[in-house]
Amino acid sequence: MFVILFLVHISIWRLLTVKREMLVLFILFLALPSVVFSTTLLFKMYSISYVIAVGLLYYSISVIYLQTYPAIKRNIPSFEILFLLSQHRQEGLKESDIVKDLVKKDNLFSQKLDELKNEHLIIQRSDGLSLTIYGKILAHIFLLYRRILGQKRGLG
């Protein structure tokens, strides 16, 4: 099921301009499969233990994909550096030239702010940016996740 939904995801992204990507991904990879698993249980197509096992495997893969998607879709600075160095294989580059090129190319933070606004996780107010209710929920989830991993706020 994950492969099929992944192909649907790729097709949607190529055919349409999706403004609220994370919402669509949530519906596609979490909500829609929940309907499928519930229907499977309701009509007793498979045993409960089988559906639970398949569901756990499916949701594990999907949640990992949803967690990594934002990082994968953006230009990752490490990959940008490697790509830049591969373009200048013969002569090499100074560290200062790499930094200048990365800063000149795009502003990572302004892109991320735009994305957070599009996803309705932050909102522009007269006194600055604030979290929406969805942003607060997501922030609390990630803070809890970091605590479980034993990482302090702002580190790691």
Short mmCIF file of C-alpha atoms in Angstrom, two decimals:
data_model
loop_
_atom_site.label_atom_id
_atom_site.label_comp_id
_atom_site.label_asym_id
_atom_site.label_seq_id
_atom_site.Cartn_x
_atom_site.Cartn_y
_atom_site.Cartn_z
CA MET A 1 0.00 0.00 0.00
CA PHE A 2 2.85 2.42 0.80
CA VAL A 3 4.35 2.05 -2.68
CA ILE A 4 0.98 2.68 -4.34
CA LEU A 5 0.33 5.78 -2.21
CA PHE A 6 3.88 6.97 -2.81
CA LEU A 7 3.28 6.77 -6.58
CA VAL A 8 -0.03 8.62 -6.13
CA HIS A 9 1.86 11.25 -4.11
CA ILE A 10 4.47 11.69 -6.86
CA SER A 11 1.74 11.91 -9.52
CA ILE A 12 -0.22 14.54 -7.59
CA TRP A 13 2.91 16.64 -7.07
CA ARG A 14 3.80 16.49 -10.76
CA LEU A 15 0.30 17.28 -12.02
CA LEU A 16 -0.90 19.85 -9.47
CA THR A 17 0.46 22.70 -7.41
CA VAL A 18 -0.13 21.62 -3.84
CA LYS A 19 -0.17 24.50 -1.40
CA ARG A 20 -0.66 22.63 1.90
CA GLU A 21 1.68 19.72 1.27
CA MET A 22 1.80 18.30 4.79
CA LEU A 23 -1.99 18.24 5.07
CA VAL A 24 -2.29 16.37 1.77
CA LEU A 25 0.47 13.96 2.84
CA PHE A 26 -1.28 13.39 6.17
CA ILE A 27 -4.55 12.57 4.40
CA LEU A 28 -2.83 10.42 1.79
CA PHE A 29 -0.49 8.42 4.04
CA LEU A 30 -2.38 8.33 7.36
CA ALA A 31 -6.11 9.07 7.01
CA LEU A 32 -6.82 7.16 3.79
CA PRO A 33 -5.05 3.97 4.98
CA SER A 34 -6.98 4.19 8.26
CA VAL A 35 -10.18 3.90 6.24
CA VAL A 36 -8.74 0.90 4.36
CA PHE A 37 -7.63 -0.85 7.57
CA SER A 38 -10.96 -0.10 9.28
CA THR A 39 -12.91 -1.44 6.30
CA THR A 40 -10.75 -4.56 6.27
CA LEU A 41 -11.54 -5.14 9.94
CA LEU A 42 -15.23 -4.27 9.56
CA PHE A 43 -15.77 -6.79 6.79
CA LYS A 44 -13.47 -9.36 8.43
CA MET A 45 -11.36 -9.78 5.30
CA TYR A 46 -8.31 -10.75 7.39
CA SER A 47 -7.72 -11.66 11.01
CA ILE A 48 -7.37 -8.86 13.53
CA SER A 49 -3.78 -9.82 14.34
CA TYR A 50 -2.84 -9.77 10.65
CA VAL A 51 -4.38 -6.31 10.10
CA ILE A 52 -2.66 -4.97 13.23
CA ALA A 53 0.72 -6.36 12.11
CA VAL A 54 0.35 -4.97 8.60
CA GLY A 55 -0.93 -1.67 10.00
CA LEU A 56 2.01 -1.30 12.38
CA LEU A 57 4.48 -1.97 9.58
CA TYR A 58 2.68 0.39 7.20
CA TYR A 59 2.38 3.24 9.73
CA SER A 60 6.02 2.83 10.76
CA ILE A 61 7.15 3.33 7.17
CA SER A 62 4.68 6.18 6.57
CA VAL A 63 5.57 8.12 9.71
CA ILE A 64 9.27 7.85 8.90
CA TYR A 65 8.57 9.14 5.38
CA LEU A 66 6.46 12.02 6.71
CA GLN A 67 9.20 12.97 9.18
CA THR A 68 11.91 13.01 6.52
CA TYR A 69 9.87 14.57 3.70
CA PRO A 70 10.44 18.23 4.67
CA ALA A 71 14.20 17.70 4.81
CA ILE A 72 14.28 15.77 1.54
CA LYS A 73 12.30 18.31 -0.48
CA ARG A 74 14.48 21.27 0.47
CA ASN A 75 18.03 21.89 -0.61
CA ILE A 76 20.01 20.27 2.17
CA PRO A 77 23.11 22.39 2.91
CA SER A 78 25.38 19.31 3.11
CA PHE A 79 24.27 18.16 -0.34
CA GLU A 80 24.62 21.69 -1.72
CA ILE A 81 28.22 21.78 -0.49
CA LEU A 82 28.99 18.39 -2.04
CA PHE A 83 27.35 19.42 -5.33
CA LEU A 84 29.27 22.71 -5.37
CA LEU A 85 32.58 20.95 -4.73
CA SER A 86 31.86 18.39 -7.45
CA GLN A 87 31.35 21.26 -9.92
CA HIS A 88 34.80 22.62 -9.01
CA ARG A 89 36.64 19.29 -8.82
CA GLN A 90 39.79 20.45 -10.56
CA GLU A 91 40.45 23.77 -8.84
CA GLY A 92 38.68 23.20 -5.53
CA LEU A 93 37.03 25.95 -3.48
CA LYS A 94 37.90 27.95 -0.40
CA GLU A 95 35.59 27.63 2.57
CA SER A 96 34.70 31.33 2.31
CA ASP A 97 33.69 30.85 -1.36
CA ILE A 98 31.39 27.97 -0.40
CA VAL A 99 29.73 30.07 2.31
CA LYS A 100 29.28 33.01 -0.09
CA ASP A 101 27.75 30.75 -2.73
CA LEU A 102 25.32 29.11 -0.29
CA VAL A 103 24.18 32.45 1.15
CA LYS A 104 23.80 33.92 -2.36
CA LYS A 105 21.84 30.93 -3.71
CA ASP A 106 18.86 31.04 -1.42
CA ASN A 107 17.80 32.00 2.03
CA LEU A 108 17.01 28.75 3.81
CA PHE A 109 15.15 30.46 6.63
CA SER A 110 12.86 32.61 4.48
CA GLN A 111 11.89 29.51 2.46
CA LYS A 112 11.12 27.64 5.66
CA LEU A 113 9.06 30.55 7.03
CA ASP A 114 7.04 30.65 3.80
CA GLU A 115 6.47 26.91 4.06
CA LEU A 116 5.32 27.18 7.69
CA LYS A 117 2.89 29.97 6.72
CA ASN A 118 1.52 27.91 3.80
CA GLU A 119 0.99 24.94 6.10
CA HIS A 120 -0.85 27.21 8.58
CA LEU A 121 1.63 26.40 11.34
CA ILE A 122 2.60 30.05 11.88
CA ILE A 123 0.77 33.32 11.29
CA GLN A 124 1.94 36.88 10.74
CA ARG A 125 0.55 39.27 13.36
CA SER A 126 1.16 42.99 13.78
CA ASP A 127 3.78 42.28 16.47
CA GLY A 128 5.51 39.42 14.64
CA LEU A 129 5.10 35.73 13.93
CA SER A 130 3.10 33.39 16.17
CA LEU A 131 2.27 29.70 16.25
CA THR A 132 -1.22 28.68 15.18
CA ILE A 133 -3.02 25.98 17.16
CA TYR A 134 -1.65 23.42 14.66
CA GLY A 135 1.85 24.83 15.10
CA LYS A 136 1.56 24.57 18.88
CA ILE A 137 0.43 20.95 18.65
CA LEU A 138 3.28 20.07 16.29
CA ALA A 139 5.83 21.91 18.47
CA HIS A 140 4.64 20.01 21.56
CA ILE A 141 4.88 16.69 19.70
CA PHE A 142 8.46 17.41 18.63
CA LEU A 143 9.45 18.63 22.09
CA LEU A 144 8.03 15.43 23.59
CA TYR A 145 9.86 13.37 20.94
CA ARG A 146 13.15 15.14 21.76
CA ARG A 147 12.61 14.54 25.50
CA ILE A 148 12.05 10.84 24.81
CA LEU A 149 15.33 10.80 22.88
CA GLY A 150 17.04 12.55 25.80
CA GLN A 151 17.88 15.71 23.84
CA LYS A 152 17.64 19.13 25.41
CA ARG A 153 15.69 21.92 23.75
CA GLY A 154 17.72 23.68 21.05
CA LEU A 155 20.53 21.11 21.03
CA GLY A 156 21.24 18.13 18.79
#
